[in-house]
Amino acid sequence: MNRFLQNGVLLLLGWLTVQPICGLAGGFPPNHLLATDSSALYLIDPATGNQTPIASFTDAGDVVYNPVSESAFVVAGNDIVQVTSTSAGYVSSIFVHDVADLQCLAVDGFGRVIFNEEDFVRHQLWRANLDGQVTALTTSDFFVPRHMTYGRDYSKLYVFETPANRVSIVDSSSGKISSLAGGLDFPPGGDVSGGGDLFVLEDFSSAKVTRITPDGARTTYASQSWMNFTSFDDLVYDDGSGVIYTTSTSGLYALNPDLTSRKISQGNGWYRGLSMIRPGLPVLGDQPRSQIVALGTPALFSVTVKEDAGTSYQWRKNGTDIPGATERLFSIASVEAQDAGLYSVRVITSGGAAISTEASLSLLQFSVAPVVTLVGPVGGKFRVEFKEHVAEPNTWQFLTDITTTSTSTDVVDHTATNAPQRFYRVLPMP
């Protein structure tokens, strides 16, 4: 049994601290940065460089913002700590306790926290619901993952492995693991743009930011004198401006789309984690509902969401996108047998994507079987035979032998459910 599991239930809420931040309203300001060094979590305004400590830790590491819970999650030694904003300040509490060789965190489209746990040098990924339930995300192992991040539509989890020097992908629907890029130069972190390009830090022989396209093609995006990365450094990509924010041994920097750069903050030592407070994910109201329908009848699935101007939809069947199904409502005019399955919808806004629960479409199963009624004395013995066409000679087939138990005995022909017609005869037996 894993140390952070007890009968499948998360161990949480080990301690509480409150650190008021003067002049700061409740909530995490959008488009600000969260960064850690070994002793604290900081809220950073990238425009001004103002850096405010909001929580203190021992041996802090990776940080990720969770737009579903509107809180931050921080690696603190072997614990995962949740930091929540209140009117009085920021409150920290242990979320997951005592995880072996905890390195990195990510948050999926449902707000579940993804984390690694070591078994010798191999690492398995786990998923913690906000209600306290922990389940395994992968059964396969990773070789020392340093960082994880989801794509904007949450369909893929990117795992950065060192010293394996590769980026692997976990498919959110199937759980299948594949390799996007190998032979990288000690990749400690990276992020995915809204267009699907992955930006990766590399630093062993030459410090640089590499761009990897969805098909795995890679180019050097930037290499500048201030770039000197450690295993703790990370970057985030801002879709609104195209700016890459990245930590380095000399501080926190902004790398602009024209490849000019500026230093945002010196920091109090080497940064250990970086995350961006992006706008919240779509908030789904009514989820698609399961239904049972008859062949040839219509079916309709729907979802409700607090829309903004950029909301789009993609309906899926059994985890695969349905071409052209990009409206809030998805209908099937006349259901056929192959339409049965599990349906969900991915809702995408400027803040990211959320996937609905799956709703099943099942077919109403019914059949009509003919009944032969035998009328006569109790104890009579009869053989019932049938054929498909009355004019065909010598084609009678055996159905059953029966001894009547009443003056009216029914014989149900369950083999005739798919026959267009059938004729019967009853023969007395000695």
Coordinates of C-alpha atoms in Angstrom, one line a residue:
M1 CA 0.0 0.0 0.0
N2 CA 1.3 3.5 -0.9
R3 CA 2.1 5.7 2.1
F4 CA -0.3 8.4 0.9
L5 CA -3.2 6.0 0.6
Q6 CA -5.3 4.5 3.4
N7 CA -8.0 2.3 2.1
G8 CA -8.0 4.4 -1.1
V9 CA -8.7 7.7 0.8
L10 CA -6.4 10.7 0.6
L11 CA -4.6 11.8 3.7
L12 CA -5.0 15.6 3.9
L13 CA -5.3 18.6 6.1
G14 CA -2.2 18.0 8.2
W15 CA -1.7 21.6 9.3
L16 CA -2.8 25.2 8.6
T17 CA -1.0 28.5 8.4
V18 CA -2.3 31.9 7.5
Q19 CA -0.1 34.6 6.0
P20 CA -2.1 37.9 5.3
I21 CA -1.1 39.9 2.3
C22 CA -1.9 43.5 2.7
G23 CA -3.9 45.3 0.0
L24 CA -4.6 42.0 -1.9
A25 CA -8.2 41.0 -2.4
G26 CA -9.3 37.3 -2.3
G27 CA -8.4 35.2 -5.3
F28 CA -5.3 34.9 -7.5
P29 CA -4.9 37.7 -10.0
P30 CA -5.2 36.4 -13.5
N31 CA -2.2 36.5 -15.8
H32 CA 0.2 36.8 -12.8
L33 CA 2.9 34.2 -12.2
L34 CA 3.5 31.9 -9.3
A35 CA 7.1 30.9 -8.5
T36 CA 8.9 29.1 -5.8
D37 CA 12.4 29.1 -4.4
S38 CA 13.4 26.6 -1.7
S39 CA 11.6 28.5 1.1
A40 CA 8.6 30.3 -0.3
L41 CA 5.8 30.7 -2.8
Y42 CA 5.7 34.1 -4.6
L43 CA 3.0 36.0 -6.5
I44 CA 4.7 37.9 -9.3
D45 CA 3.3 40.7 -11.5
P46 CA 5.1 40.1 -14.8
A47 CA 4.4 43.7 -15.9
T48 CA 6.1 45.4 -12.9
G49 CA 8.3 42.6 -11.6
N50 CA 6.7 43.0 -8.1
Q51 CA 7.3 39.8 -6.2
T52 CA 5.2 39.1 -3.1
P53 CA 5.8 36.1 -0.8
I54 CA 2.4 34.4 0.0
A55 CA 3.5 31.2 1.8
S56 CA 6.6 29.8 3.5
F57 CA 7.8 26.2 3.1
T58 CA 10.7 23.9 3.8
D59 CA 12.3 22.5 0.7
A60 CA 9.7 23.9 -1.8
G61 CA 9.7 22.7 -5.4
D62 CA 7.3 22.6 -8.3
V63 CA 4.1 24.7 -8.3
V64 CA 0.9 24.5 -10.4
Y65 CA -2.2 26.7 -10.4
N66 CA -5.5 25.0 -10.3
P67 CA -8.3 27.1 -12.0
V68 CA -11.0 24.6 -10.9
S69 CA -10.3 25.0 -7.1
E70 CA -8.8 28.5 -7.6
S71 CA -5.8 27.5 -5.6
A72 CA -2.1 26.7 -6.0
F73 CA -0.5 23.3 -5.3
V74 CA 3.2 23.2 -4.2
V75 CA 5.7 20.4 -3.8
A76 CA 7.1 20.8 -0.2
G77 CA 9.6 18.0 0.5
N78 CA 7.5 14.8 0.2
D79 CA 4.2 16.6 0.7
I80 CA 1.8 18.4 -1.7
V81 CA 0.5 21.6 -0.1
Q82 CA -2.6 23.5 -1.3
V83 CA -2.5 27.3 -1.0
T84 CA -5.9 29.0 -1.0
S85 CA -6.7 32.7 -1.1
T86 CA -9.1 34.1 1.6
S87 CA -10.2 37.6 2.6
A88 CA -7.7 37.4 5.4
G89 CA -4.7 36.2 3.3
Y90 CA -3.4 32.9 2.0
V91 CA -4.0 29.6 3.8
S92 CA -1.8 26.6 3.3
S93 CA -2.7 23.0 4.1
I94 CA -1.3 19.6 3.4
F95 CA -3.1 18.0 0.5
V96 CA -1.1 14.7 0.0
H97 CA 1.4 13.5 2.6
D98 CA 4.6 11.6 2.3
V99 CA 5.1 10.8 -1.4
A100 CA 8.4 9.1 -2.2
D101 CA 10.7 11.3 -4.2
L102 CA 8.0 13.8 -5.2
Q103 CA 9.1 15.9 -8.2
C104 CA 6.4 17.5 -10.2
L105 CA 2.7 18.4 -10.4
A106 CA 0.1 19.0 -13.1
V107 CA -3.7 19.7 -13.1
D108 CA -6.1 18.1 -15.6
G109 CA -9.3 19.5 -17.0
F110 CA -11.4 18.3 -14.0
G111 CA -9.0 20.0 -11.5
R112 CA -7.5 16.7 -10.4
V113 CA -3.8 17.0 -9.3
I114 CA -1.4 14.7 -11.1
F115 CA 1.8 13.8 -9.3
N116 CA 4.6 11.2 -9.4
E117 CA 5.8 8.7 -6.9
E118 CA 9.2 6.8 -7.0
D119 CA 9.6 3.1 -6.8
F120 CA 13.4 2.8 -6.8
V121 CA 14.3 4.9 -9.9
R122 CA 11.0 4.3 -11.8
H123 CA 8.1 6.7 -11.2
Q124 CA 4.4 6.0 -11.5
L125 CA 1.9 8.8 -12.0
W126 CA -1.1 9.3 -9.6
R127 CA -4.2 11.4 -9.8
A128 CA -5.8 13.0 -6.7
N129 CA -9.4 14.3 -6.9
L130 CA -10.3 17.4 -5.0
D131 CA -12.7 15.3 -2.9
G132 CA -9.8 13.3 -1.5
Q133 CA -9.7 10.1 -3.7
V134 CA -6.4 8.9 -5.2
T135 CA -6.2 6.6 -8.2
A136 CA -3.3 5.5 -10.4
L137 CA -3.1 7.5 -13.7
T138 CA -0.6 5.2 -15.3
T139 CA 0.6 1.7 -14.8
S140 CA 3.8 2.2 -16.8
D141 CA 6.8 3.8 -15.2
F142 CA 8.7 7.0 -16.1
F143 CA 12.4 7.5 -15.6
V144 CA 12.8 10.5 -13.2
P145 CA 10.1 12.9 -14.4
R146 CA 11.1 16.5 -13.7
H147 CA 8.1 18.3 -15.0
M148 CA 4.6 17.7 -16.4
T149 CA 2.1 19.9 -18.2
Y150 CA -1.2 19.5 -20.1
G151 CA -2.0 20.8 -23.5
R152 CA -4.6 23.5 -23.6
D153 CA -7.4 21.1 -24.5
Y154 CA -6.3 18.7 -21.8
S155 CA -6.2 15.8 -24.2
K156 CA -2.5 15.1 -23.6
L157 CA -0.2 15.2 -20.6
Y158 CA 3.4 16.0 -21.5
V159 CA 6.0 14.4 -19.1
F160 CA 9.6 15.7 -19.1
E161 CA 12.1 12.9 -18.1
T162 CA 15.7 13.4 -17.1
P163 CA 18.2 11.8 -17.4
A164 CA 16.2 9.9 -20.0
N165 CA 16.3 13.2 -22.0
R166 CA 12.9 12.8 -23.6
V167 CA 9.3 14.1 -23.5
S168 CA 6.6 11.5 -23.3
I169 CA 2.8 11.9 -23.9
V170 CA 0.0 10.3 -21.9
D171 CA -3.2 10.3 -23.8
S172 CA -6.0 11.5 -21.5
S173 CA -8.7 9.3 -23.1
S174 CA -6.9 5.9 -23.5
G175 CA -4.0 6.3 -21.1
K176 CA -1.6 5.2 -23.9
I177 CA 1.9 6.5 -23.5
S178 CA 4.0 7.5 -26.5
S179 CA 7.2 9.4 -27.1
L180 CA 7.1 12.9 -28.6
A181 CA 10.8 13.6 -28.6
G182 CA 14.0 11.9 -27.5
G183 CA 17.7 12.8 -27.4
L184 CA 16.9 16.2 -25.8
D185 CA 19.6 18.0 -23.8
F186 CA 18.5 17.6 -20.2
P187 CA 15.0 19.0 -20.5
P188 CA 13.8 20.2 -17.0
G189 CA 10.6 21.8 -18.2
G190 CA 8.3 23.3 -20.8
D191 CA 4.9 24.4 -21.8
V192 CA 2.4 24.0 -24.8
S193 CA 1.0 26.8 -26.8
G194 CA -2.6 27.0 -27.8
G195 CA -1.5 26.0 -31.3
G196 CA 0.0 22.8 -30.0
D197 CA 3.7 23.6 -30.2
L198 CA 5.8 22.5 -27.2
F199 CA 8.5 24.8 -25.9
V200 CA 11.2 23.0 -24.0
L201 CA 14.2 24.2 -21.9
E202 CA 17.4 22.4 -22.7
D203 CA 20.7 22.9 -20.9
F204 CA 23.7 20.5 -20.8
S205 CA 26.1 21.4 -23.6
S206 CA 24.1 24.5 -24.8
A207 CA 21.3 26.4 -23.0
K208 CA 18.4 27.1 -25.3
V209 CA 14.6 27.0 -25.7
T210 CA 13.5 24.4 -28.3
R211 CA 10.2 24.4 -30.2
I212 CA 8.7 21.0 -31.0
T213 CA 5.7 20.7 -33.3
P214 CA 2.9 18.2 -32.7
D215 CA 4.5 15.8 -35.2
G216 CA 7.8 15.9 -33.4
A217 CA 9.8 18.2 -35.6
R218 CA 12.1 20.4 -33.5
T219 CA 14.0 23.7 -34.0
T220 CA 16.0 26.0 -31.8
Y221 CA 13.6 28.8 -30.8
A222 CA 16.1 31.0 -28.8
S223 CA 19.5 30.8 -27.2
Q224 CA 20.6 33.8 -25.2
S225 CA 23.4 34.7 -22.8
W226 CA 21.2 34.8 -19.7
M227 CA 20.0 31.2 -20.3
N228 CA 21.6 28.9 -17.8
F229 CA 19.1 26.3 -16.6
T230 CA 19.1 23.7 -13.7
S231 CA 16.8 20.7 -13.1
F232 CA 14.4 23.0 -11.3
D233 CA 13.9 25.6 -14.0
D234 CA 10.7 25.8 -16.0
L235 CA 8.8 28.0 -18.5
V236 CA 5.2 29.0 -19.2
Y237 CA 3.8 30.2 -22.5
D238 CA 1.3 33.0 -22.5
D239 CA -1.2 32.5 -25.4
G240 CA -2.5 36.1 -25.2
S241 CA 0.8 37.8 -25.8
G242 CA 3.1 35.0 -27.1
V243 CA 5.5 35.8 -24.4
I244 CA 7.5 32.9 -22.8
Y245 CA 8.2 33.4 -19.1
T246 CA 11.2 31.3 -17.9
T247 CA 13.3 31.0 -14.8
S248 CA 17.1 30.8 -15.0
T249 CA 19.9 30.7 -12.5
S250 CA 20.1 34.5 -12.8
G251 CA 16.4 35.2 -12.3
L252 CA 13.0 35.3 -14.0
Y253 CA 12.8 36.5 -17.6
A254 CA 10.3 37.3 -20.3
L255 CA 11.1 36.2 -23.8
N256 CA 9.1 38.1 -26.4
P257 CA 7.8 36.8 -29.7
D258 CA 10.5 38.9 -31.5
L259 CA 13.1 37.2 -29.3
T260 CA 13.9 40.3 -27.3
S261 CA 14.0 39.6 -23.6
R262 CA 13.8 41.4 -20.3
K263 CA 14.6 40.5 -16.7
I264 CA 11.5 40.5 -14.5
S265 CA 12.9 39.5 -11.1
Q266 CA 16.2 38.6 -9.6
G267 CA 14.6 36.4 -7.0
N268 CA 16.1 35.3 -3.7
G269 CA 18.0 32.4 -5.1
W270 CA 17.4 29.8 -7.7
Y271 CA 13.7 29.4 -8.6
R272 CA 12.3 25.9 -8.3
G273 CA 8.9 26.1 -9.9
L274 CA 6.8 28.4 -12.2
S275 CA 3.1 28.5 -13.1
M276 CA 0.8 31.0 -14.7
I277 CA -2.6 32.1 -13.3
R278 CA -4.7 31.6 -16.4
P279 CA -8.4 32.5 -16.7
G280 CA -10.7 29.8 -15.3
L281 CA -11.7 26.8 -17.2
P282 CA -15.3 26.5 -18.6
V283 CA -17.8 25.8 -15.8
L284 CA -20.2 23.1 -16.9
G285 CA -23.7 23.1 -15.6
D286 CA -26.0 20.4 -16.8
Q287 CA -24.0 17.4 -18.1
P288 CA -25.0 15.2 -21.0
R289 CA -27.5 12.6 -19.9
S290 CA -27.6 8.9 -20.6
Q291 CA -30.5 7.6 -22.6
I292 CA -32.1 4.4 -24.0
V293 CA -33.7 4.7 -27.4
A294 CA -35.2 2.4 -30.1
L295 CA -33.7 1.9 -33.5
G296 CA -34.8 4.6 -35.9
T297 CA -35.8 7.2 -33.3
P298 CA -33.8 10.4 -32.5
A299 CA -31.3 11.1 -29.7
L300 CA -30.2 14.4 -28.4
F301 CA -27.3 15.3 -26.1
S302 CA -26.7 18.7 -24.6
V303 CA -24.4 20.6 -22.2
T304 CA -24.8 23.9 -20.4
V305 CA -21.9 26.2 -19.8
K306 CA -21.2 29.8 -18.7
E307 CA -20.3 31.0 -22.2
D308 CA -17.9 33.6 -23.3
A309 CA -17.3 34.9 -26.8
G310 CA -14.7 32.3 -27.6
T311 CA -16.5 29.2 -26.5
S312 CA -16.4 26.2 -28.8
Y313 CA -17.5 22.6 -28.5
Q314 CA -16.3 19.2 -29.7
W315 CA -18.5 16.2 -29.2
R316 CA -16.8 12.8 -28.8
K317 CA -17.9 9.2 -29.0
N318 CA -15.9 6.7 -27.0
G319 CA -13.2 9.3 -26.5
T320 CA -12.8 10.0 -30.3
D321 CA -13.8 13.4 -31.8
I322 CA -17.0 13.3 -34.0
P323 CA -16.3 15.3 -37.2
G324 CA -18.6 18.3 -37.5
A325 CA -20.1 17.9 -34.0
T326 CA -19.1 21.3 -32.8
E327 CA -22.3 22.9 -31.4
R328 CA -23.7 23.0 -27.8
L329 CA -26.3 20.4 -28.9
F330 CA -25.5 17.1 -30.6
S331 CA -28.3 15.2 -32.2
I332 CA -28.8 11.9 -34.1
A333 CA -31.9 12.0 -36.3
S334 CA -32.3 8.2 -36.6
V335 CA -30.3 6.0 -34.3
E336 CA -28.7 3.0 -35.8
A337 CA -27.0 0.1 -34.0
Q338 CA -23.5 1.5 -34.5
D339 CA -24.5 4.7 -32.7
A340 CA -24.5 3.0 -29.3
G341 CA -21.6 4.1 -27.1
L342 CA -20.4 6.7 -24.6
Y343 CA -20.7 10.4 -25.6
S344 CA -19.0 13.4 -24.0
V345 CA -18.1 17.0 -25.1
R346 CA -15.0 19.0 -24.8
V347 CA -15.8 22.7 -24.1
I348 CA -13.0 25.1 -24.9
T349 CA -12.8 28.8 -23.8
S350 CA -9.9 31.3 -23.5
G351 CA -9.1 29.8 -20.2
G352 CA -8.7 26.2 -21.4
A353 CA -10.9 23.2 -21.9
A354 CA -13.1 21.1 -19.7
I355 CA -14.5 17.6 -20.7
S356 CA -18.0 16.6 -19.6
T357 CA -18.9 13.4 -18.0
E358 CA -19.7 10.5 -20.4
A359 CA -23.3 9.7 -21.2
S360 CA -24.3 6.4 -22.6
L361 CA -26.5 5.9 -25.6
S362 CA -28.1 2.4 -25.4
L363 CA -30.5 0.7 -27.7
L364 CA -33.9 -0.5 -26.5
Q365 CA -33.8 -4.2 -27.0
F366 CA -37.1 -6.1 -27.6
S367 CA -38.2 -9.0 -29.7
V368 CA -41.4 -10.7 -30.7
A369 CA -41.6 -14.5 -30.6
P370 CA -44.4 -16.5 -32.0
V371 CA -46.5 -18.7 -29.7
V372 CA -48.1 -22.0 -30.6
T373 CA -51.0 -22.9 -28.3
L374 CA -51.9 -26.6 -27.8
V375 CA -55.5 -27.3 -26.7
G376 CA -56.3 -30.8 -25.5
P377 CA -56.2 -33.2 -22.7
V378 CA -53.6 -33.0 -20.0
G379 CA -50.6 -35.4 -20.5
G380 CA -50.7 -35.4 -24.3
K381 CA -47.4 -35.9 -26.1
F382 CA -46.7 -33.8 -29.2
R383 CA -43.8 -32.8 -31.5
V384 CA -43.8 -29.2 -32.8
E385 CA -42.1 -28.6 -36.2
F386 CA -41.7 -25.5 -38.4
K387 CA -40.6 -24.3 -41.8
E388 CA -40.0 -20.9 -43.4
H389 CA -42.0 -21.4 -46.6
V390 CA -45.3 -23.3 -46.8
A391 CA -44.9 -24.4 -50.4
E392 CA -41.6 -26.1 -49.9
P393 CA -42.0 -29.9 -49.5
N394 CA -40.1 -32.0 -46.9
T395 CA -38.6 -28.9 -45.2
W396 CA -40.1 -29.3 -41.7
Q397 CA -37.6 -28.8 -38.9
F398 CA -37.8 -30.0 -35.4
L399 CA -38.6 -27.3 -32.7
T400 CA -39.5 -29.2 -29.5
D401 CA -41.2 -32.2 -28.0
I402 CA -43.7 -31.4 -25.3
T403 CA -46.1 -33.1 -22.8
T404 CA -49.1 -30.9 -22.1
T405 CA -49.6 -29.9 -18.4
S406 CA -53.0 -28.3 -18.9
T407 CA -55.8 -28.2 -21.3
S408 CA -54.1 -25.1 -23.0
T409 CA -50.3 -25.2 -23.3
D410 CA -48.2 -22.5 -24.9
V411 CA -45.0 -23.2 -26.9
V412 CA -42.8 -20.1 -27.5
D413 CA -40.5 -20.2 -30.5
H414 CA -37.5 -18.1 -29.3
T415 CA -35.6 -19.1 -32.4
A416 CA -37.9 -17.1 -34.7
T417 CA -37.1 -13.6 -33.6
N418 CA -35.3 -12.8 -36.8
A419 CA -37.4 -14.8 -39.2
P420 CA -39.7 -12.8 -41.5
Q421 CA -42.3 -15.7 -41.5
R422 CA -42.6 -19.2 -40.1
F423 CA -45.2 -22.0 -40.3
Y424 CA -45.9 -24.7 -37.7
R425 CA -47.4 -28.1 -37.4
V426 CA -48.1 -30.3 -34.4
L427 CA -47.7 -34.1 -34.6
P428 CA -49.1 -36.5 -31.9
M429 CA -46.5 -38.8 -30.4
P430 CA -47.0 -42.3 -29.0

